[in-house]
Short mmCIF file of C-alpha atoms and ligand atoms in Angstrom, two decimals:
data_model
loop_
_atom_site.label_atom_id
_atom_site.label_comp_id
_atom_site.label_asym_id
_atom_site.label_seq_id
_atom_site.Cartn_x
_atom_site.Cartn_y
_atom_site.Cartn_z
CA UNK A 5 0.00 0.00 0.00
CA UNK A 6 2.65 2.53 1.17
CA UNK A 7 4.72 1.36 -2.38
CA UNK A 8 1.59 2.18 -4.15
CA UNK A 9 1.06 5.61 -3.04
CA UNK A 10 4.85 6.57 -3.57
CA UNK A 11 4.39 5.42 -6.68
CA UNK A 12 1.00 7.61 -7.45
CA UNK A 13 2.82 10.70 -6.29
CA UNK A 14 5.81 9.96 -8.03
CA UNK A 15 5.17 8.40 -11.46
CA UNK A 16 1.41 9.31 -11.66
CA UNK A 17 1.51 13.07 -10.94
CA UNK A 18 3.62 14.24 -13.34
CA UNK A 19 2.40 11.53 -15.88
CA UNK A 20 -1.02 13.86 -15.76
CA UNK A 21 0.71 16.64 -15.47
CA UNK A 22 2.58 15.60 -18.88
CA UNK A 23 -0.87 14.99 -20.40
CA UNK A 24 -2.38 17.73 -20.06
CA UNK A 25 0.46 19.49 -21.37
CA UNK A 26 0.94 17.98 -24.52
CA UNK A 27 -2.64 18.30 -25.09
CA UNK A 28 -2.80 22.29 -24.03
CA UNK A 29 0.09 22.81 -26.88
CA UNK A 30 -0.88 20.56 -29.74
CA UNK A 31 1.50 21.30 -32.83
CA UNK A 32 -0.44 19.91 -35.65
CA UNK A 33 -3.61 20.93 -37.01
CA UNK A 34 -6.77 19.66 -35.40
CA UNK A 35 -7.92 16.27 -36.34
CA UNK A 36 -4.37 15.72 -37.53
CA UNK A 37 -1.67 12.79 -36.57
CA UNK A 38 1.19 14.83 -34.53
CA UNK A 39 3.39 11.97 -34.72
CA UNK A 40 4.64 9.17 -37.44
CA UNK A 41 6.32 6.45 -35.59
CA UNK A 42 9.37 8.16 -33.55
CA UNK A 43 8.80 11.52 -35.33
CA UNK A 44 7.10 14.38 -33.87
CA UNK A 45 5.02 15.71 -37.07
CA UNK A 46 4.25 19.82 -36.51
CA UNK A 47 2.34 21.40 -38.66
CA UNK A 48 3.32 23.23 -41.37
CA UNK A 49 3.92 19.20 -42.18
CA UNK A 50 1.49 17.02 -42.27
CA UNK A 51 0.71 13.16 -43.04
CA UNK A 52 -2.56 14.22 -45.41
CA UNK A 53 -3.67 17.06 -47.49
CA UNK A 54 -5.68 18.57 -45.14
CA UNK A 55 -2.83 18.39 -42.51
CA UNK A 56 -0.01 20.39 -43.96
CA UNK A 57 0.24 23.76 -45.36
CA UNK A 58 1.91 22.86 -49.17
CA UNK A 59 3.05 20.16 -50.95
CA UNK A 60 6.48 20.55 -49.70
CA UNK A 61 5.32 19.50 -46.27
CA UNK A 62 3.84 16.56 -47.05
CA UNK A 63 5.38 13.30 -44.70
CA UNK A 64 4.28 10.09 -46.22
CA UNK A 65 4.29 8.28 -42.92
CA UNK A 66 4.27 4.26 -43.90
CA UNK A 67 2.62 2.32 -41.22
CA UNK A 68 2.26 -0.69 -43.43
CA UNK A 69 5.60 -1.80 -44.02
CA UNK A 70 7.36 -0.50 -40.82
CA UNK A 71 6.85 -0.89 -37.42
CA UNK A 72 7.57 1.51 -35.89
CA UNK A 73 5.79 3.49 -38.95
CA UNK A 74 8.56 5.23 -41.11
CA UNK A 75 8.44 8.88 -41.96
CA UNK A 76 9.29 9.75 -45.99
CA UNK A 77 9.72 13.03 -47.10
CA UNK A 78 6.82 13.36 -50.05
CA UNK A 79 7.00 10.40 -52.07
CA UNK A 80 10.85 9.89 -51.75
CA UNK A 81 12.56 7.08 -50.17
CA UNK A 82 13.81 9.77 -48.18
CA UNK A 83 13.37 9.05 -44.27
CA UNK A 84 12.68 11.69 -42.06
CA UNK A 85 13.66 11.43 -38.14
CA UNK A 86 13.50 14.46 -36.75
CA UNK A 87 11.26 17.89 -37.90
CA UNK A 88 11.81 20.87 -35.61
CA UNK A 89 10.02 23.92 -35.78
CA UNK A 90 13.27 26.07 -36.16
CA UNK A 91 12.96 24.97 -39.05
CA UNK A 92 15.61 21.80 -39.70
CA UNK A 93 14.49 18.23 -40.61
CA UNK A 94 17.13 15.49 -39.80
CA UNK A 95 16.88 13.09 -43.14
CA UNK A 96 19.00 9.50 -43.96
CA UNK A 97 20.93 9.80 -47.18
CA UNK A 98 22.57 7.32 -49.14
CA UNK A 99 26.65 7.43 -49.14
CA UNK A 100 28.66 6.45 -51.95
CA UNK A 101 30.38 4.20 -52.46
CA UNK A 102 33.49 2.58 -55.08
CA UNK A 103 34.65 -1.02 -54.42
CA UNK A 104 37.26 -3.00 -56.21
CA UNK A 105 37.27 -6.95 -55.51
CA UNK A 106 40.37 -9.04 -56.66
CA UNK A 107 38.48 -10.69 -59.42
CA UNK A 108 38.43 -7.12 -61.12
CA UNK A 109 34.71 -6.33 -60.78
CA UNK A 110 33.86 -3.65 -59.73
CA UNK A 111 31.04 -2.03 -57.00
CA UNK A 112 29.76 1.58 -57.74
CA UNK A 113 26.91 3.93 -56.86
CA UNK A 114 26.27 7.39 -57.66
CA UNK A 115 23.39 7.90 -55.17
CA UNK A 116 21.50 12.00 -55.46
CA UNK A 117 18.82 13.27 -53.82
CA UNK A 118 16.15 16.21 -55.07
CA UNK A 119 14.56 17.67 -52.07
CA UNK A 120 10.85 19.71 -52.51
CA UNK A 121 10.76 23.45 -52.88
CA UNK A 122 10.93 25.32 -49.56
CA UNK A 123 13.83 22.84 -48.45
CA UNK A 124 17.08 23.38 -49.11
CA UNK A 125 20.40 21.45 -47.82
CA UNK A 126 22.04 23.33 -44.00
CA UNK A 127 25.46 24.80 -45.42
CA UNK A 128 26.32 24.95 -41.80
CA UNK A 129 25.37 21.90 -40.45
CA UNK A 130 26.80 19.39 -43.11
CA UNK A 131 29.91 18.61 -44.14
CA UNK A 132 30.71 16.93 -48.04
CA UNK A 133 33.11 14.15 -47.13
CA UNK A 134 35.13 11.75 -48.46
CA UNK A 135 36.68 8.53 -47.07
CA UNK A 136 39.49 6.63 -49.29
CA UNK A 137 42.93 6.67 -49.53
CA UNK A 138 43.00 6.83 -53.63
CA UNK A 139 40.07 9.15 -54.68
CA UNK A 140 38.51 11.76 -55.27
CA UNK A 141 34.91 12.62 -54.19
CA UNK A 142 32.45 15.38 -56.08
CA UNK A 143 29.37 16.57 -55.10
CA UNK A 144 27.15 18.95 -57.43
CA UNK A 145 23.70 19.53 -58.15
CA UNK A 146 21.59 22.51 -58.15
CA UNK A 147 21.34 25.63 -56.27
CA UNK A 148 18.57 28.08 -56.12
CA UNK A 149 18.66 29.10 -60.12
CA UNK A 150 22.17 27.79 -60.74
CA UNK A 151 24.41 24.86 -60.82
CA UNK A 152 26.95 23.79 -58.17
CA UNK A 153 29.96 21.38 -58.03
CA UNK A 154 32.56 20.64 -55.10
CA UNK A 155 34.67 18.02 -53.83
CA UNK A 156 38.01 17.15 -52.63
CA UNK A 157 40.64 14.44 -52.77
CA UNK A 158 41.49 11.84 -49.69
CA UNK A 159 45.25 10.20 -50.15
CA UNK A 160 47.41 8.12 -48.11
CA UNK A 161 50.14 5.53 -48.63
CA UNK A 162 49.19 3.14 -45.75
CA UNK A 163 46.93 2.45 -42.73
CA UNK A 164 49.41 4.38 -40.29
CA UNK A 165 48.99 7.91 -41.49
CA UNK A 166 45.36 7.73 -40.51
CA UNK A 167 44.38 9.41 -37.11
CA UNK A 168 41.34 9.35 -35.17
CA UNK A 169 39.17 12.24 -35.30
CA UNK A 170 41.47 14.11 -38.16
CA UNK A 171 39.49 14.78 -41.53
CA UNK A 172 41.77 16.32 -43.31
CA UNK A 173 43.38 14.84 -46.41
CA UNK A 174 44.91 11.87 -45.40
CA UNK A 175 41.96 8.88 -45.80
CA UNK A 176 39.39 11.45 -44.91
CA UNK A 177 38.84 14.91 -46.32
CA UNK A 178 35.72 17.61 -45.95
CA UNK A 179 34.50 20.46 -47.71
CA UNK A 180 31.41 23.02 -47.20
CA UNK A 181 28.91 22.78 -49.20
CA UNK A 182 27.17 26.40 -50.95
CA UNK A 183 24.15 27.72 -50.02
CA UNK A 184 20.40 27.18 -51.51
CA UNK A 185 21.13 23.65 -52.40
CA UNK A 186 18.33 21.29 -53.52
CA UNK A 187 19.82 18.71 -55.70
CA UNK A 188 22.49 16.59 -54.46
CA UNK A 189 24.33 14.09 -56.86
CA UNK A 190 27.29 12.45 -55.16
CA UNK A 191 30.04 10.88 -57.49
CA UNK A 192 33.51 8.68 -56.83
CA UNK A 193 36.26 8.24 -58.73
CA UNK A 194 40.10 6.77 -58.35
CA UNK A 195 43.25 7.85 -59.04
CA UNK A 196 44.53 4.35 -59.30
CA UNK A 197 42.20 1.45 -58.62
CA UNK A 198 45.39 -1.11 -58.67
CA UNK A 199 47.56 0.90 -56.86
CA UNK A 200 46.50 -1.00 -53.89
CA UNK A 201 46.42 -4.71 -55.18
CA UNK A 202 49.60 -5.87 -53.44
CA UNK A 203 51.12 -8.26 -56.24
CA UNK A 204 53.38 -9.91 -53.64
CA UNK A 205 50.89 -11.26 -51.42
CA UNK A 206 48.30 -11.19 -53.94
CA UNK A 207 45.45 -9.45 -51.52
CA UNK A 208 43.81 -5.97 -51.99
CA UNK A 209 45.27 -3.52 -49.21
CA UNK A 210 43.27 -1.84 -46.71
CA UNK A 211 41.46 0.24 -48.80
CA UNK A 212 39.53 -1.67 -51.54
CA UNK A 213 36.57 1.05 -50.94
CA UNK A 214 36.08 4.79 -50.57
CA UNK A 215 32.86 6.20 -50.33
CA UNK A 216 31.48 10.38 -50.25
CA UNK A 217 28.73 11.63 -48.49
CA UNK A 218 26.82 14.76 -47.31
CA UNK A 219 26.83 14.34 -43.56
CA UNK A 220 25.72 16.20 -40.29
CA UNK A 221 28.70 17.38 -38.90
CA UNK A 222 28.17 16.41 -35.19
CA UNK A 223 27.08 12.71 -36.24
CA UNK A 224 30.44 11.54 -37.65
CA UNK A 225 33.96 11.42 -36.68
CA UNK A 226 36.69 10.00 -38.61
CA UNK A 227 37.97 6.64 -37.51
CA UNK A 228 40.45 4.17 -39.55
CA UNK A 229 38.07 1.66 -39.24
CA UNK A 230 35.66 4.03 -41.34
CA UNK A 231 37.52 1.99 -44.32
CA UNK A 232 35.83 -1.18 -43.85
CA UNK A 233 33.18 -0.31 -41.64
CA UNK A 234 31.71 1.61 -44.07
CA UNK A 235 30.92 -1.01 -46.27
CA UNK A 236 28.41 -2.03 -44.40
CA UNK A 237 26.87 1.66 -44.00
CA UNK A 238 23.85 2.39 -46.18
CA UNK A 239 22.52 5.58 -45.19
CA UNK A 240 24.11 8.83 -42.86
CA UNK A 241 22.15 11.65 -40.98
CA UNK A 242 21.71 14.65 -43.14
CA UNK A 243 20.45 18.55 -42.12
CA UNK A 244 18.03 19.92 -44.24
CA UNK A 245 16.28 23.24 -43.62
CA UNK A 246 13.18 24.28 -44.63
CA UNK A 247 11.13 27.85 -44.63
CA UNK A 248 7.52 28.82 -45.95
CA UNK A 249 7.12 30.26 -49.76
CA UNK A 250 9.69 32.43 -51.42
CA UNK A 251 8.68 35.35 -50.34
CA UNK A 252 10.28 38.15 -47.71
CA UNK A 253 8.81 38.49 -44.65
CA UNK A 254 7.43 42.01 -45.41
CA UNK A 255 5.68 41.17 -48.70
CA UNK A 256 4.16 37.95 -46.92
CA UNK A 257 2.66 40.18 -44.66
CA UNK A 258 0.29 42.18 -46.98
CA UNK A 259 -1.18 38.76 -48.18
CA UNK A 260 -3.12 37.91 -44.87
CA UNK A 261 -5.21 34.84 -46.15
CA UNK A 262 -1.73 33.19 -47.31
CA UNK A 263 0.75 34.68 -44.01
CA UNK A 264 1.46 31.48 -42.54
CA UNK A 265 2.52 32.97 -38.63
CA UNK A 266 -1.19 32.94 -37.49
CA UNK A 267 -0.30 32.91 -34.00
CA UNK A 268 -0.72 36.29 -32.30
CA UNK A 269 2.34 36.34 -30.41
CA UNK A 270 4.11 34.71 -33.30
CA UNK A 271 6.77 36.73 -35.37
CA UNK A 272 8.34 36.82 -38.80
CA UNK A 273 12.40 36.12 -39.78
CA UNK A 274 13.83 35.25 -43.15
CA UNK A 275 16.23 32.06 -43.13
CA UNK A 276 20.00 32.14 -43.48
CA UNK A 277 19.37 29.25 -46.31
CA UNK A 278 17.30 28.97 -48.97
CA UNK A 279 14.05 31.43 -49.61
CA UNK A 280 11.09 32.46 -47.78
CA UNK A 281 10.23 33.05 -44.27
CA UNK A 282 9.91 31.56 -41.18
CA UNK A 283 7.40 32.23 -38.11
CA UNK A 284 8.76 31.82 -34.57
CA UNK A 285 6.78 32.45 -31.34
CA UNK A 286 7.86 35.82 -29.26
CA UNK A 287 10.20 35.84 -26.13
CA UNK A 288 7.78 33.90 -23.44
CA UNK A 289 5.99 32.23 -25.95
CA UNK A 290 5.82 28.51 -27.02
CA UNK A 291 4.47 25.91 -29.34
CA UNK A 292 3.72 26.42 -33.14
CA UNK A 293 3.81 29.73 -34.21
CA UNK A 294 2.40 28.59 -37.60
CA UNK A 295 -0.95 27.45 -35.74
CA UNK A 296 -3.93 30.20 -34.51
CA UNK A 297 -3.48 30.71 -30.85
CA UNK A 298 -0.24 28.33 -31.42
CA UNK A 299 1.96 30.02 -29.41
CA UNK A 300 1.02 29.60 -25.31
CA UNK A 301 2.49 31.89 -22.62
CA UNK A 302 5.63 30.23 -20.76
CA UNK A 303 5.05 29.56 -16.96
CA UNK A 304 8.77 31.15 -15.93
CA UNK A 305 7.86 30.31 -12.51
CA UNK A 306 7.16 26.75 -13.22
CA UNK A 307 10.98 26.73 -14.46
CA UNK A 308 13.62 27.94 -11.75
CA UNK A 309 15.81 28.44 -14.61
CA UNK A 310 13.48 30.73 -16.46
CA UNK A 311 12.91 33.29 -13.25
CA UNK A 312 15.56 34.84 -10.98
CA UNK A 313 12.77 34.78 -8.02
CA UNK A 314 13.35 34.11 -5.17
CA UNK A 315 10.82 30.92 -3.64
CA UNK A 316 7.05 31.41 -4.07
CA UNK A 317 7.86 35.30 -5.13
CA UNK A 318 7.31 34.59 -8.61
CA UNK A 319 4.35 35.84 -10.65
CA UNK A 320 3.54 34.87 -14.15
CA UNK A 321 2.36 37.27 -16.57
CA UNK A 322 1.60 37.14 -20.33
CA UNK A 323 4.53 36.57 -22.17
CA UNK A 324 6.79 37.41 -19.09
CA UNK A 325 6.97 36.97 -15.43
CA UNK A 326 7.66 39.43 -12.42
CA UNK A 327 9.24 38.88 -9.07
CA UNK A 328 7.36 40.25 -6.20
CA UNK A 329 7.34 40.73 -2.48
CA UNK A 330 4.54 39.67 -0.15
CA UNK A 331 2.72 42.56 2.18
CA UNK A 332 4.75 44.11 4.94
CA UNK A 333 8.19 42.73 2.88
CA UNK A 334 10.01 45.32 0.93
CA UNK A 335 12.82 44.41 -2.25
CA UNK A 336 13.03 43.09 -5.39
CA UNK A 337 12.12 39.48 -4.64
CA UNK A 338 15.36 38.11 -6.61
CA UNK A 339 18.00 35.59 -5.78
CA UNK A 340 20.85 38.04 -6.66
CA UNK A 341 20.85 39.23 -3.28
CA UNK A 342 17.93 42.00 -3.71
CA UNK A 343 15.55 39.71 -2.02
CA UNK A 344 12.41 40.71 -0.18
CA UNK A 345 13.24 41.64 3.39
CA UNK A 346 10.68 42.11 6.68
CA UNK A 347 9.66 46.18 6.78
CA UNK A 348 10.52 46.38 10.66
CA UNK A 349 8.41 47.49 13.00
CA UNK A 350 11.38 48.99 14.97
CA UNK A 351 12.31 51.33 12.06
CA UNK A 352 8.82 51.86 11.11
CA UNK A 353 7.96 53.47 14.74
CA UNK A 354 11.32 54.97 14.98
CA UNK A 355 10.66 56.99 12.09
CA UNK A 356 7.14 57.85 12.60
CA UNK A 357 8.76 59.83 16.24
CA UNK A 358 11.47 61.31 13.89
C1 NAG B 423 5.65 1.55 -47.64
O1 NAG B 423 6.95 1.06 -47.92
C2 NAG B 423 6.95 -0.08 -48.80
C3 NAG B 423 8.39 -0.57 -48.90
O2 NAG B 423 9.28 0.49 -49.14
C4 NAG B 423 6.36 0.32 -50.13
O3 NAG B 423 6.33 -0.81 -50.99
C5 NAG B 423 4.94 0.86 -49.92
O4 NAG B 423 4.42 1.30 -51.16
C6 NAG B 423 4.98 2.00 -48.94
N1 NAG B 423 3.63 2.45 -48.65
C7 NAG B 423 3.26 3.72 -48.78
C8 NAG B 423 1.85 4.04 -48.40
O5 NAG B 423 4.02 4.58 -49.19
C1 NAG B 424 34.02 -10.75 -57.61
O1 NAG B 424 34.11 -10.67 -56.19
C2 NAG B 424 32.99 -10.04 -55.56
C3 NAG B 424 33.24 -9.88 -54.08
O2 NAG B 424 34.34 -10.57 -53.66
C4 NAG B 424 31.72 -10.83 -55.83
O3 NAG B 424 30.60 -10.20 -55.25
C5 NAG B 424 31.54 -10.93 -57.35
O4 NAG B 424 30.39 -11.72 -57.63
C6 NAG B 424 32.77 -11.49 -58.06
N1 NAG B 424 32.56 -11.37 -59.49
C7 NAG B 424 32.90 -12.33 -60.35
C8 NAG B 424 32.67 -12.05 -61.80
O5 NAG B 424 33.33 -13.37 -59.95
C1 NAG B 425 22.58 15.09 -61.29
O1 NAG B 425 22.11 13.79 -61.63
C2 NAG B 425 20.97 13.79 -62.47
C3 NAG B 425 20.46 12.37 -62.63
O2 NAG B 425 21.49 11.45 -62.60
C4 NAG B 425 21.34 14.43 -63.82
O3 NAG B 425 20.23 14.50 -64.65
C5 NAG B 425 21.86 15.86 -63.52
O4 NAG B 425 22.31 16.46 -64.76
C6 NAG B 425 23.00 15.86 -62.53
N1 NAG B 425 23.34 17.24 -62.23
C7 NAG B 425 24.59 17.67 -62.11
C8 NAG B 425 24.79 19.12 -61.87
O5 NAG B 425 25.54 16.92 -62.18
C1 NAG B 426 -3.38 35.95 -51.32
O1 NAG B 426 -3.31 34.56 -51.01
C2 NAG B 426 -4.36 33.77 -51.53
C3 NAG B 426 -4.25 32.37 -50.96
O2 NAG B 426 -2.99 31.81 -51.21
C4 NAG B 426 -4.27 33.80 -53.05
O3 NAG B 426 -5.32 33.03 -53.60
C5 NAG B 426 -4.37 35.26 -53.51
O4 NAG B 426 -4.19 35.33 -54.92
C6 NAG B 426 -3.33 36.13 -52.83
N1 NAG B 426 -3.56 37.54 -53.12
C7 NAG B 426 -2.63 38.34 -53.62
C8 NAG B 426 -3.01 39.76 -53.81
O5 NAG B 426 -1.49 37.94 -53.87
C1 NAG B 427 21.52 24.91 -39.99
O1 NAG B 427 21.59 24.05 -38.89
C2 NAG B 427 22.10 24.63 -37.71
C3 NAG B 427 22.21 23.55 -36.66
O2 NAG B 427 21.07 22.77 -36.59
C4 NAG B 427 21.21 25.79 -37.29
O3 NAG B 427 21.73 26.42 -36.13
C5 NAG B 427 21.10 26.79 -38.41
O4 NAG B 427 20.21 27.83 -38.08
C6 NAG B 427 20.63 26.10 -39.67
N1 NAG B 427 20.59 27.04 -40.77
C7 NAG B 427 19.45 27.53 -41.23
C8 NAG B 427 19.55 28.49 -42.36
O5 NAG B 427 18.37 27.21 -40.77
#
């Protein structure tokens, strides 16, 4: 009995608590799915056409053949794991690869991806990179009304020159990728695709495969082992970003049946990447600035790390929060020292004879 009850206030509590959060700050459109599998689904995106704002947005969410369901972006084979309403989607890609075998065949693909309008490839995030020690990797494609093309070249003369962690040249090599990107095609090619067959011992070296891909920078880290263990890699974490329209905030404005920041406390900001516009929700606001009434005031006091009160002397207010001192207390109310402090009596009296 005594178990149960610590577990009611300690699981249970906050359980409801979390409920009736997550339904006070929905992020997809009424009567829509929030969620494909793994993958938190806010609007602007959406699983049907009712659900998302445009095309662009649309997340094919395959429940049939996956379990968990799989999110695609439109009707690519591109998965989706991760949308956030900054505006980034976190996508698998296919990596290239080039393998020689001794019998002289050869194993090759060029993999590319197109992504929808309104999406365009992070330049900051991602990171073109090659992993070989005899070739030389190329990514081009298309950029918002032009072309692109980029690559660089990944050497070395045996296993020991590779280091841990060190992209640089030698069996690993990166490069930035422009701007406004929304085709991808990834290509491989070798200097020298014997210059590794040992004829003394009659075995391929280390390196009988290189491969090039465009890559979140966080999610991988140069090993040696990268050689081989690649091999057996289909598919790397990718950035993409994504805005509404191609239009500038100002001009979106004047268009008030099509301005997609329908929250009242949302605001508008153009992109680093790509065109368009993106809503956000205003300092103390959260949720989904692209839904009416999307964007709900932030209880600061909820959140010691949102208020500099001092205990119980916090106050929420609309889109803010104020610290404040009970009757006969006089101060600030902060934890920086300018707490609330007892009015004395003493001094009170004292200075009503004065
Ligand atoms: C789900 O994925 C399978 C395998 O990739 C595919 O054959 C099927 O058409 C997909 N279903 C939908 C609704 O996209
Ligand atoms: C050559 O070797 C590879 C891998 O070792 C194998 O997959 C392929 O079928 C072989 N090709 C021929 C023509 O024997
Ligand atoms: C990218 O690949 C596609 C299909 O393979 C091709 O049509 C296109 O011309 C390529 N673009 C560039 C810039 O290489
Ligand atoms: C405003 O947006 C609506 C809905 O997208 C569109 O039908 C209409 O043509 C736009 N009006 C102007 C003046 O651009
Ligand atoms: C690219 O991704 C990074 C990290 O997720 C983010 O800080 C940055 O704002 C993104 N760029 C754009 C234009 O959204």
């Amino acid at each position: 009995m005594a178990m149960g009850l610590h577990f009611l206030k300690t699981h249970f509590i906050p359980a409801i608590l979390l409920l009736f959060f997550s339904i006070s700050i929905s992020i997809a459109k009424p009567n829509c799915t929030d969620r494909c599998g793994n993958v938190s689904i806010p609007f602007p995106f959406g699983t049907t056409k009712d659900c998302y704002l445009h095309r662009s947005f649309f997340v094919n969410c395959n429940d049939t053949h996956y379990d968990p369901s799989k999110a695609f972006l439109g009707n690519s084979a591109i998965n989706i794991t991760s949308i956030s309403l900054e505006g980034q989607l976190q996508v698998w890609q296919f990596i290239a690869k080039d393998c020689y075998s001794l019998n002289g065949s050869r194993y090759y693909n060029d993999p590319w991806i197109q992504i929808p309008r309104y999406l365009a490839v992070n330049n900051t995030a991602n990171k073109f990179t090659v992993v070989g020690c005899d070739t030389r990797g190329f990514v081009s494609g298309n950029r918002v009304d032009r072309k692109y093309q980029t690559g660089c070249s990944s050497l070395c003369a045996s296993e020991d020159d590779l280091d841990n962690g060190s992209c640089s040249g030698v069996g690993c090599c990166q490069t930035s990728i422009p701007k406004d990107v929304w085709r991808v095609n990834i290509t491989l090619e070798s200097f020298n695709q014997y210059k590794n067959y040992d004829n003394l011992t009659n075995k391929w070296d280390f390196n009988s495969c290189s491969y090039a891909f465009v890559v979140e920078e966080t999610s991988f880290t140069f090993s040696p082992r990268n050689l081989y263990g690649l091999r057996n890699v289909k598919k790397l974490p990718m950035v993409l970003d994504w805005a509404i329209g191609n239009e500038t905030c100002e001009s979106a404005k004047k268009n008030l049946s099509s301005y997609a920041c329908l929250s009242n406390n949302s605001e508008c900001r153009k992109p680093d990447n790509g065109h368009g516009y993106r809503c956000y929700c205003l300092k103390g606001y959260r949720g989904n600035p692209y839904l009416v009434d999307g964007c709900e005031d932030i209880d600061e006091c909820k959140d010691p790390s949102l208020n500099d009160c001092e205990k119980d002397r916090c106050v929420d207010i609309e889109g803010s929060f104020q610290c404040v001192c009970p009757k006969g207390y006089q101060g600030e109310g902060k934890t920086d020292g300018r707490g609330c402090v007892r009015i004395r009596g003493e001094s009170l009296s004292l200075k009503l004879v004065a």
